[in-house]
Coordinates of C-alpha atoms in Angstrom, one line a residue:
M28 CA 7.7 24.5 -17.3
P29 CA 7.7 21.6 -14.6
T30 CA 4.9 22.7 -12.3
E31 CA 5.9 23.4 -8.6
S32 CA 4.1 23.2 -5.7
S33 CA 2.1 25.8 -3.9
Y34 CA 3.0 24.5 -0.2
P35 CA 5.8 26.7 1.5
L36 CA 9.1 24.6 0.9
Q37 CA 9.8 22.0 3.7
D38 CA 13.6 21.8 5.0
I39 CA 13.8 18.2 5.4
P40 CA 16.3 17.3 8.0
D41 CA 19.4 15.0 6.9
I42 CA 18.6 12.2 9.7
D43 CA 17.3 8.8 9.8
L44 CA 14.1 7.7 10.5
W45 CA 14.7 6.6 14.1
D46 CA 16.4 10.4 15.0
F47 CA 13.3 11.7 13.1
L48 CA 10.7 9.9 15.2
F49 CA 12.8 9.5 18.2
E50 CA 15.1 11.8 19.0
R51 CA 12.8 14.7 18.0
K52 CA 12.8 18.1 20.2
D53 CA 9.8 19.1 18.7
R54 CA 7.3 16.9 19.7
K55 CA 3.8 18.7 21.5
F56 CA 2.3 15.4 22.9
P57 CA 3.3 13.7 25.8
D58 CA 5.0 10.2 26.3
D59 CA 1.9 8.5 27.9
K60 CA -0.2 9.6 24.4
V61 CA -2.0 6.1 23.2
I62 CA -0.9 5.6 19.4
Y63 CA -1.7 2.4 18.5
L64 CA -4.8 0.9 19.8
D65 CA -6.4 -3.0 18.7
P66 CA -10.3 -2.4 19.4
Y67 CA -11.1 -6.1 19.7
T68 CA -8.4 -6.9 22.8
K69 CA -8.2 -2.9 23.7
R70 CA -4.5 -3.7 23.6
S71 CA -2.3 -0.5 22.9
Y72 CA 0.8 1.3 22.8
T73 CA 1.7 4.6 23.8
Y74 CA 4.1 6.6 22.4
A75 CA 7.0 5.9 25.0
Q76 CA 5.8 2.2 25.0
T77 CA 6.6 2.0 21.3
R78 CA 10.1 3.7 22.0
K79 CA 11.1 1.3 24.3
T80 CA 9.7 -2.1 22.7
A81 CA 11.5 -1.3 19.4
L82 CA 14.6 0.0 21.0
D83 CA 14.5 -3.6 23.2
F84 CA 13.5 -4.9 19.4
G85 CA 16.8 -3.8 18.0
K86 CA 19.1 -4.8 20.7
G87 CA 17.5 -8.0 21.2
L88 CA 18.0 -8.6 17.3
K89 CA 21.7 -7.8 17.5
S90 CA 22.4 -10.3 20.6
Q91 CA 20.0 -13.1 19.6
W92 CA 21.4 -13.0 15.7
D93 CA 24.4 -10.6 15.2
W94 CA 21.9 -8.6 13.5
Q95 CA 24.0 -6.6 11.3
K96 CA 23.3 -3.1 8.7
G97 CA 22.0 -3.8 5.9
D98 CA 19.8 -7.3 7.1
V99 CA 16.8 -7.8 5.7
L100 CA 13.7 -8.4 8.3
A101 CA 10.6 -9.7 6.3
V102 CA 7.0 -9.0 7.9
F103 CA 3.9 -11.7 6.6
S104 CA 1.0 -10.5 8.8
P105 CA -2.2 -8.8 8.9
N106 CA -2.2 -5.6 10.6
C107 CA -1.4 -5.8 14.0
I108 CA -0.1 -2.8 16.6
D109 CA 3.2 -4.7 17.4
T110 CA 4.5 -4.3 13.9
P111 CA 5.4 0.0 14.3
A112 CA 7.8 -1.4 17.4
I113 CA 9.1 -4.6 15.1
T114 CA 9.3 -2.1 12.3
W115 CA 11.7 0.7 14.0
G116 CA 13.6 -1.9 15.9
T117 CA 14.9 -3.2 12.6
L118 CA 15.7 0.2 11.8
W119 CA 17.4 1.1 15.1
T120 CA 19.9 -1.6 14.0
G121 CA 20.4 0.1 10.4
G122 CA 18.1 -3.2 9.1
I123 CA 15.7 -2.9 6.1
I124 CA 12.0 -4.3 6.1
S125 CA 10.5 -6.1 3.6
S126 CA 6.9 -6.5 4.2
A127 CA 4.9 -9.0 2.4
N128 CA 0.7 -9.5 1.3
P129 CA -0.6 -12.0 3.9
S130 CA -2.8 -13.2 1.6
Y131 CA 0.5 -14.6 -0.3
T132 CA 0.5 -18.4 -1.4
V133 CA 3.9 -20.5 -0.6
D134 CA 5.4 -19.4 -4.2
E135 CA 4.7 -15.6 -4.2
L136 CA 5.9 -15.5 -0.5
A137 CA 9.1 -17.6 -1.3
F138 CA 9.7 -15.1 -4.5
Q139 CA 10.1 -12.0 -2.0
L140 CA 12.3 -13.8 0.6
G141 CA 14.2 -15.0 -2.0
D142 CA 14.4 -11.9 -3.9
C143 CA 15.2 -9.5 -0.8
Q144 CA 17.3 -12.3 0.9
A145 CA 15.3 -12.0 4.0
K146 CA 17.8 -12.8 7.2
A147 CA 14.6 -13.3 9.5
L148 CA 10.7 -13.3 9.2
V149 CA 8.1 -12.1 11.5
T150 CA 4.7 -13.7 11.1
Q151 CA 1.5 -14.8 13.0
K152 CA 0.4 -17.9 14.2
P153 CA -2.4 -18.4 11.7
L154 CA 0.3 -17.8 9.0
L155 CA 3.0 -20.3 10.2
K156 CA 2.9 -23.4 8.1
L157 CA 2.7 -21.6 5.0
A158 CA 5.5 -19.0 6.4
V159 CA 7.7 -22.6 7.6
E160 CA 7.1 -23.3 4.2
A161 CA 8.2 -20.6 2.2
A162 CA 11.6 -19.8 4.3
R163 CA 12.2 -23.4 3.8
R164 CA 12.0 -23.5 0.2
V165 CA 14.6 -20.3 0.5
G166 CA 16.9 -21.7 2.8
L167 CA 15.7 -19.7 6.1
S168 CA 16.3 -21.4 9.2
P169 CA 13.1 -21.8 11.3
D170 CA 14.9 -20.5 14.3
R171 CA 14.5 -17.3 12.1
I172 CA 10.8 -17.1 12.3
I173 CA 9.3 -15.0 15.1
L174 CA 5.8 -14.4 16.0
I175 CA 3.7 -11.1 16.9
G176 CA 0.1 -10.5 17.9
D177 CA -1.9 -12.1 20.6
E178 CA -1.6 -15.9 20.1
R179 CA 1.8 -17.7 20.9
D180 CA 3.0 -21.2 19.5
E181 CA 1.7 -23.5 22.1
Q182 CA 4.5 -26.5 21.6
G183 CA 7.5 -23.4 21.9
K184 CA 9.0 -24.1 18.5
F185 CA 8.7 -20.3 17.5
K186 CA 9.9 -17.8 19.8
H187 CA 7.1 -14.4 20.2
F188 CA 9.3 -11.4 19.3
S189 CA 8.5 -10.3 23.5
S190 CA 10.8 -12.8 24.2
I191 CA 13.9 -11.3 22.6
L192 CA 13.8 -8.0 23.7
N193 CA 17.2 -7.0 24.8
I194 CA 17.6 -10.4 26.0
S195 CA 21.3 -9.7 26.4
G196 CA 20.6 -7.2 29.6
V197 CA 23.5 -4.9 27.9
A198 CA 24.0 -1.8 27.0
R199 CA 26.7 -2.1 24.4
W200 CA 25.1 -2.1 21.7
R201 CA 24.9 1.1 19.5
K202 CA 22.8 2.3 16.6
P203 CA 25.1 2.2 13.2
R204 CA 25.6 5.4 11.3
I205 CA 23.0 5.8 9.2
D206 CA 23.4 7.7 6.0
P207 CA 19.7 8.9 5.3
A208 CA 20.0 9.5 1.8
K209 CA 21.6 6.1 0.6
D210 CA 20.5 3.4 3.3
L211 CA 17.5 1.6 2.8
A212 CA 14.5 1.4 5.3
F213 CA 12.2 -0.7 2.9
L214 CA 12.2 -2.5 0.5
V215 CA 8.6 -2.4 -1.0
Y216 CA 7.3 -4.7 -3.7
S217 CA 5.3 -3.6 -6.5
S218 CA 3.5 -5.7 -9.2
G219 CA 5.3 -4.8 -12.6
T220 CA 4.4 -5.8 -15.9
T221 CA 7.2 -8.5 -16.4
G222 CA 5.2 -10.4 -13.8
H223 CA 7.1 -11.0 -10.9
P224 CA 6.7 -8.0 -8.1
K225 CA 9.8 -5.5 -7.8
G226 CA 11.3 -4.3 -5.1
V227 CA 11.1 -0.8 -4.4
M228 CA 14.2 0.8 -2.7
L229 CA 12.9 3.1 -0.3
S230 CA 15.7 5.3 1.6
H231 CA 15.1 6.8 5.1
R232 CA 15.0 10.2 3.2
N233 CA 12.2 9.2 1.1
I234 CA 10.2 8.4 4.1
V235 CA 11.0 11.3 6.3
S236 CA 10.4 13.8 3.4
N237 CA 6.9 12.0 2.6
T238 CA 5.8 12.2 6.2
M239 CA 6.8 15.6 6.3
M240 CA 5.2 16.1 3.4
I241 CA 1.7 14.7 4.2
T242 CA 1.9 16.6 7.5
L243 CA 1.8 19.9 6.0
G244 CA -0.8 19.0 3.2
E245 CA -2.8 16.4 4.8
W246 CA -2.5 16.7 8.6
R247 CA -2.3 20.3 9.6
H248 CA -6.1 20.0 9.9
L249 CA -5.9 17.7 12.6
S250 CA -4.6 17.5 16.4
W251 CA -3.4 15.6 19.5
D252 CA -5.2 16.9 21.6
S253 CA -8.2 18.9 19.8
C254 CA -11.8 17.2 19.3
P255 CA -14.8 17.9 21.8
D256 CA -13.7 15.2 24.3
G257 CA -9.6 16.4 24.2
K258 CA -8.4 13.5 23.0
G259 CA -7.5 14.1 19.8
D260 CA -8.1 12.9 16.4
R261 CA -8.7 9.3 16.1
V262 CA -7.7 7.7 12.8
M263 CA -9.2 4.4 11.2
A264 CA -6.4 2.0 10.0
F265 CA -7.7 -1.1 7.8
L266 CA -5.3 -0.1 5.2
P267 CA -2.8 -2.6 5.3
F268 CA 0.5 -1.8 7.0
Y269 CA 2.5 -4.1 3.9
H270 CA 1.3 -1.6 1.6
I271 CA 3.1 1.8 1.3
Y272 CA 0.0 4.0 1.2
G273 CA -1.0 2.3 5.3
L274 CA 2.9 2.0 5.5
T275 CA 3.5 6.1 5.7
N276 CA 0.3 7.3 6.2
L277 CA -0.6 5.7 8.6
I278 CA 2.0 3.6 10.7
H279 CA 4.7 6.8 10.5
Q280 CA 1.9 9.7 10.0
S281 CA 0.3 8.9 13.5
L282 CA 3.9 8.3 15.3
Y283 CA 4.9 11.7 14.5
A284 CA 1.9 13.8 14.7
G285 CA 1.0 12.3 17.8
F286 CA -2.7 11.0 16.4
T287 CA -4.5 7.3 17.9
L288 CA -4.5 4.8 15.3
V289 CA -7.3 2.7 15.5
V290 CA -6.0 -0.6 14.1
M291 CA -8.3 -3.2 12.2
P292 CA -6.2 -6.5 10.9
K293 CA -8.5 -6.5 8.2
F294 CA -11.5 -4.7 6.4
N295 CA -15.0 -5.9 7.9
I296 CA -18.4 -3.4 7.1
E297 CA -19.9 -4.1 10.1
D298 CA -16.9 -4.1 12.2
F299 CA -16.1 -0.5 10.7
C300 CA -18.9 1.2 11.3
S301 CA -19.2 0.0 14.8
I302 CA -15.6 1.0 15.8
V303 CA -16.2 4.6 14.0
Q304 CA -19.1 4.8 16.6
E305 CA -17.5 3.7 19.5
H306 CA -14.1 5.3 19.3
R307 CA -15.5 8.3 17.7
I308 CA -13.1 8.2 14.6
T309 CA -12.5 11.7 12.9
F310 CA -10.2 10.8 10.3
I311 CA -10.3 7.6 7.6
Y312 CA -8.1 6.9 5.1
A313 CA -10.0 4.6 2.3
V314 CA -10.1 3.2 -1.1
P315 CA -13.0 3.6 -3.3
P316 CA -14.7 0.4 -2.6
V317 CA -15.0 0.9 1.1
I318 CA -16.4 4.5 -0.6
L319 CA -18.5 2.7 -2.3
L320 CA -19.9 0.0 0.7
L321 CA -20.7 3.5 2.6
G322 CA -22.9 4.7 -0.4
K323 CA -24.6 1.3 -0.5
H324 CA -24.6 -0.9 1.9
P325 CA -27.9 -1.0 4.2
I326 CA -25.9 -1.4 7.7
V327 CA -24.1 1.7 7.5
K328 CA -27.3 3.6 8.3
K329 CA -27.5 2.0 11.4
Y330 CA -24.4 3.6 12.9
D331 CA -23.1 7.2 13.9
F332 CA -21.0 8.5 11.7
R333 CA -20.8 12.3 13.2
S334 CA -17.4 12.3 14.8
V335 CA -16.0 11.9 11.5
R336 CA -14.6 14.8 9.7
M337 CA -12.8 13.8 6.6
I338 CA -12.3 10.5 4.7
N339 CA -9.7 10.3 2.1
S340 CA -9.8 8.0 -0.5
G341 CA -6.8 6.5 -2.9
A342 CA -5.3 3.7 -4.5
A343 CA -7.2 4.1 -7.3
P344 CA -9.2 6.4 -9.2
L345 CA -12.5 7.5 -7.7
S346 CA -15.6 9.1 -9.3
K347 CA -17.7 11.9 -8.6
E348 CA -20.6 9.4 -8.4
L349 CA -19.6 7.1 -5.3
V350 CA -18.4 10.4 -3.5
E351 CA -22.3 11.6 -3.9
A352 CA -23.8 8.6 -3.0
A353 CA -21.5 7.8 0.0
Y354 CA -22.1 11.6 1.3
K355 CA -25.5 11.4 1.0
N356 CA -25.4 8.2 3.3
V357 CA -22.8 9.6 5.6
R358 CA -22.5 12.9 5.4
V359 CA -19.2 13.2 5.7
P360 CA -16.6 15.1 2.9
I361 CA -14.7 12.6 0.7
K362 CA -11.9 13.5 -0.9
Q363 CA -8.8 12.1 -2.9
G364 CA -4.7 11.8 -3.3
Y365 CA -2.7 9.9 -4.9
G366 CA 0.9 8.5 -4.7
L367 CA 2.7 5.3 -5.6
T368 CA 4.8 3.0 -4.1
E369 CA 7.9 4.4 -6.1
T370 CA 7.5 8.0 -4.3
S371 CA 6.9 6.8 -0.8
P372 CA 3.9 7.3 -1.4
T373 CA 1.9 10.7 -1.6
T374 CA 2.2 13.0 -3.9
H375 CA -0.9 15.0 -4.4
T376 CA -3.9 15.2 -2.0
Q377 CA -7.2 18.2 -2.3
P378 CA -7.3 20.5 0.1
W379 CA -10.1 20.1 2.6
E380 CA -11.7 22.9 2.1
E381 CA -11.8 22.2 -2.1
W382 CA -13.0 18.4 -1.3
Y383 CA -16.3 18.8 -3.7
A384 CA -15.4 21.8 -5.7
T385 CA -12.6 19.7 -7.5
V386 CA -14.4 16.3 -7.6
G387 CA -12.5 13.3 -9.8
S388 CA -8.8 16.0 -9.1
V389 CA -6.5 13.9 -7.1
G390 CA -5.7 17.1 -5.8
K391 CA -2.2 19.8 -5.6
L392 CA 0.9 18.6 -5.6
L393 CA 2.3 18.4 -2.5
P394 CA 5.4 20.1 -0.8
N395 CA 9.2 20.0 -2.0
Q396 CA 8.2 18.1 -5.7
V397 CA 7.8 19.7 -9.4
A398 CA 5.9 17.6 -11.6
K399 CA 5.2 17.5 -15.1
Y400 CA 3.1 16.0 -17.8
M401 CA 5.1 14.7 -20.9
A402 CA 4.6 14.0 -24.8
P403 CA 4.4 10.3 -25.9
D404 CA 8.1 11.5 -27.4
G405 CA 9.4 11.5 -23.7
Q406 CA 11.1 14.6 -24.5
T407 CA 8.1 17.1 -24.7
E408 CA 6.3 18.7 -21.8
V409 CA 2.8 19.3 -22.5
P410 CA 0.7 22.8 -21.7
I411 CA -1.6 23.0 -19.1
G412 CA -4.8 21.1 -20.1
E413 CA -3.4 18.5 -22.3
T414 CA -2.9 15.2 -21.8
G415 CA 0.4 13.3 -21.0
E416 CA 2.0 10.9 -18.4
L417 CA 2.5 12.3 -15.0
W418 CA 6.7 12.7 -14.6
I419 CA 7.8 13.8 -10.6
K420 CA 10.8 14.6 -8.7
G421 CA 11.4 15.0 -4.9
P422 CA 13.1 14.1 -2.4
N423 CA 10.0 11.2 -2.0
V424 CA 11.1 9.5 -5.2
C425 CA 12.4 6.3 -4.6
I426 CA 16.1 5.2 -5.1
G427 CA 15.1 2.6 -7.8
Y428 CA 14.3 -1.4 -8.2
H429 CA 16.2 -3.9 -6.0
K430 CA 18.3 -5.7 -8.5
N431 CA 17.1 -4.7 -11.9
P432 CA 19.2 -1.7 -13.3
E433 CA 17.4 -1.7 -16.6
A434 CA 14.0 -1.1 -14.7
T435 CA 15.2 1.3 -12.4
K436 CA 17.1 3.2 -16.0
Q437 CA 13.6 2.8 -17.5
A438 CA 11.6 4.6 -14.6
L439 CA 14.0 7.1 -13.5
T440 CA 15.3 9.9 -15.6
P441 CA 19.4 11.3 -15.1
D442 CA 17.6 14.7 -13.6
G443 CA 15.7 12.6 -11.3
Y444 CA 12.1 12.5 -12.5
F445 CA 9.9 9.6 -11.8
K446 CA 7.8 8.4 -14.6
T447 CA 4.5 7.2 -13.3
G448 CA 2.9 5.4 -16.1
D449 CA -0.3 7.4 -15.4
I450 CA -2.1 9.5 -18.3
G451 CA -3.5 12.9 -17.2
Y452 CA -3.6 16.7 -17.1
Q453 CA -3.7 19.9 -14.5
D454 CA -6.1 22.9 -15.1
A455 CA -5.1 26.3 -14.5
Q456 CA -5.6 26.0 -10.6
G457 CA -3.1 23.5 -10.1
N458 CA -5.1 20.8 -9.9
F459 CA -4.0 17.5 -11.0
Y460 CA -6.3 14.4 -13.0
I461 CA -5.5 11.0 -13.7
T462 CA -7.3 9.5 -16.6
D463 CA -5.6 6.5 -17.8
R464 CA -2.5 4.1 -17.3
V465 CA 0.5 3.7 -19.5
K466 CA 1.0 0.9 -17.4
E467 CA -0.7 -2.2 -18.0
L468 CA -1.6 -3.4 -14.3
I469 CA -5.0 -4.1 -13.4
K470 CA -5.9 -2.4 -9.8
Y471 CA -7.9 -4.4 -8.2
K472 CA -9.4 -2.8 -5.3
G473 CA -5.9 -1.3 -4.5
F474 CA -4.1 -4.4 -5.1
Q475 CA -1.8 -4.3 -8.3
V476 CA -1.8 -7.2 -10.4
A477 CA 0.5 -8.2 -13.2
P478 CA -1.3 -9.7 -16.5
A479 CA 1.7 -11.3 -17.7
E480 CA 2.1 -12.9 -14.1
L481 CA -1.2 -14.9 -14.7
E482 CA -0.8 -15.1 -18.1
G483 CA 2.3 -16.9 -17.4
L484 CA 0.5 -19.3 -15.4
L485 CA -2.8 -20.1 -17.5
S486 CA -0.6 -20.8 -20.4
S487 CA 0.9 -23.8 -18.4
H488 CA -2.5 -24.9 -18.2
P489 CA -3.4 -28.4 -20.5
K490 CA -6.5 -27.1 -21.8
V491 CA -5.0 -23.2 -22.8
A492 CA -3.4 -23.0 -26.2
D493 CA -3.0 -18.9 -25.8
V494 CA -4.0 -16.1 -23.5
A495 CA -4.1 -12.8 -22.5
V496 CA -5.3 -10.7 -19.6
V497 CA -7.0 -7.3 -19.1
G498 CA -8.4 -5.5 -16.2
V499 CA -12.3 -5.0 -17.0
H500 CA -13.9 -1.9 -14.9
I501 CA -16.9 -3.3 -12.6
P502 CA -19.0 -0.3 -11.7
H503 CA -21.3 -2.0 -9.1
E504 CA -17.9 -2.7 -7.5
A505 CA -15.9 0.2 -8.1
T506 CA -12.9 -1.2 -8.9
E507 CA -11.1 -3.2 -12.0
V508 CA -11.2 -7.2 -12.3
P509 CA -9.0 -9.7 -14.4
R510 CA -10.0 -11.3 -17.2
A511 CA -8.7 -13.9 -19.3
Y512 CA -9.2 -14.0 -22.8
V513 CA -8.3 -17.8 -24.0
V514 CA -7.6 -19.8 -26.9
P515 CA -8.7 -23.7 -26.2
A516 CA -6.1 -26.2 -27.0
T517 CA -7.0 -28.1 -29.7
G518 CA -10.2 -30.5 -29.1
V519 CA -11.3 -28.7 -25.8
N520 CA -14.9 -27.7 -25.3
A521 CA -14.9 -23.9 -24.8
G522 CA -17.9 -23.9 -22.7
K523 CA -18.6 -22.9 -19.3
E524 CA -17.3 -26.3 -17.4
T525 CA -13.7 -25.5 -19.1
E526 CA -14.1 -22.1 -17.8
D527 CA -15.1 -23.1 -14.3
E528 CA -12.3 -25.7 -14.2
I529 CA -9.7 -23.0 -15.4
V530 CA -10.5 -20.5 -13.0
A531 CA -10.8 -22.6 -9.8
W532 CA -7.0 -24.3 -11.0
L533 CA -5.6 -20.3 -11.1
S534 CA -7.4 -19.6 -7.6
E535 CA -5.3 -22.3 -6.2
R536 CA -1.8 -21.0 -7.0
V537 CA -2.4 -17.0 -6.7
A538 CA -3.2 -14.4 -4.2
H539 CA -6.8 -13.6 -3.7
Y540 CA -6.6 -10.5 -5.3
K541 CA -5.1 -12.1 -8.5
R542 CA -8.0 -14.3 -8.9
L543 CA -9.9 -14.0 -12.5
R544 CA -13.1 -12.3 -11.3
G545 CA -14.0 -10.8 -14.6
G546 CA -14.1 -14.8 -15.9
I547 CA -12.8 -16.4 -19.0
R548 CA -14.0 -15.6 -22.3
F549 CA -13.0 -17.7 -25.2
I550 CA -11.5 -16.5 -28.7
D551 CA -10.2 -17.8 -31.7
A552 CA -6.8 -16.2 -31.6
V553 CA -5.3 -13.2 -29.1
P554 CA -4.7 -10.1 -31.2
K555 CA -1.0 -9.2 -31.3
T556 CA 1.4 -6.9 -33.2
L557 CA 3.8 -8.5 -35.7
S558 CA 6.6 -8.3 -32.9
G559 CA 4.5 -10.7 -31.1
K560 CA 3.3 -8.2 -28.3
I561 CA -0.6 -8.5 -27.2
L562 CA -3.2 -5.4 -28.2
R563 CA -4.5 -5.4 -25.0
K564 CA -6.2 -2.5 -26.3
V565 CA -8.3 -4.4 -28.4
L566 CA -9.3 -6.7 -25.7
K567 CA -10.3 -3.5 -23.5
E568 CA -12.6 -2.4 -26.2
K569 CA -14.2 -5.7 -26.7
A570 CA -14.6 -6.3 -22.7
A571 CA -15.9 -3.0 -22.4
Q572 CA -18.7 -4.0 -25.2
E573 CA -19.1 -7.3 -23.3
E574 CA -20.0 -5.8 -20.2
A575 CA -22.5 -3.1 -21.8
G576 CA -24.2 -6.0 -23.5
N577 CA -23.0 -5.3 -27.0
A578 CA -21.1 -8.6 -27.2
P579 CA -21.7 -12.3 -27.2
V580 CA -20.3 -14.2 -24.4
K581 CA -17.8 -15.8 -26.8
A582 CA -15.8 -13.5 -28.9
K583 CA -14.5 -14.1 -32.1
L584 CA -11.2 -12.0 -32.9

């Protein structure tokens, strides 16, 4: 039988995100509560300022560009305290937000802009050149590019978002009727094994439900007005806002619960430690590579972490060894959660009181969901304690994949289960464990890398005859990295010079997290089935042997 959550069932209101966040009657914190804070500039937004800026921006969109329900606003920016207001202003119009990784190349950004059919693009000044070129390639007019952040365009060619805040000054603009279960709020791109990222369609109801689920399962331990100084919990925000982890768990959760979110544009270990100490951070969402730094980086010992009540790690598996090393160094409890872009994202989390008792578990199922582990036949549910593929059903499960009905059909069952592609089991106490992945995605520090995308690029190099890419786990970095197994073209010297050339060539064509940090191994032939499918398991086993020092650099397969 499928496992149901042990938490009380939540009554999910049938309302859109704007009404859920800004028209609620149960808010306990005041209008002047600071929600978003930039620790570098000290600029901030209170709850009331966020609401007003969002409303003015939404009206400005309608006035400036005749913004319509269903229009897509793309956001190409590092973390910025202006992002939440931009987001909800767009949703107020009935529009959709599609955020892109700020490390994207022109080609990668252009693909997303074209696929989501963006009607406008928000970025920051340092990214303007790349953004303009990507927009040009998909026919998006330069006057539909606007800036957020503290820097302005001195030449005045590109407007700052503040210049279009309800510029008409009239009250005739109205929020359209939104169907929470059917209308999209976000189009979040997640890498797929076919190479190009897939647009995950998330409705208003998806995000509303997950926000409520996380509140009960995680944030019930936090308060907007507690803590010794009476200012409430302060949450560190360095996880990227364009990623579903940051989008829901940081942007939405902080506004709904009334906590102060201290926003870093990007992670830096010394700045991170300094901000924790200066702002007395009480809760941190993190990823395993950051946990690794907390356990090993010498600078950590120079700072005071006593204000931190809990760290939650997600996006990739967290080992017991990493938890123990970090706890020894900073003396802060560290637990783990689990989720996917397609589930908005969080489905499981370890209860605070069980953070060490169940190290290695991703925790218990959050409210309003059911889950089961399925046998490879896709028909049989495996018993408790046995390994299978995790399937999840709940109001947080996405509508499907944008313009990809075949992928949607493969991922979602007729009765509403999402096939996660992750392998694991649950114990008799309701703790879930993830042990492997069916999907071939490589997870580099929380980022998803599609092997097929890299293979497609590498195969176009003149010195590459054939290629396969797999993920190699690097323990000292607590992450996977991409490694390419290359069959060199006839007459090509399979040596270090060629390896360096190909690695550098690819680095110029992909985002930083897709680079071949695992290097290249030259082989005689890529192992494949008779039908031509790459036998990645063979290569991953070979890679494991190489990392253990049991195989030469030049593999012979």
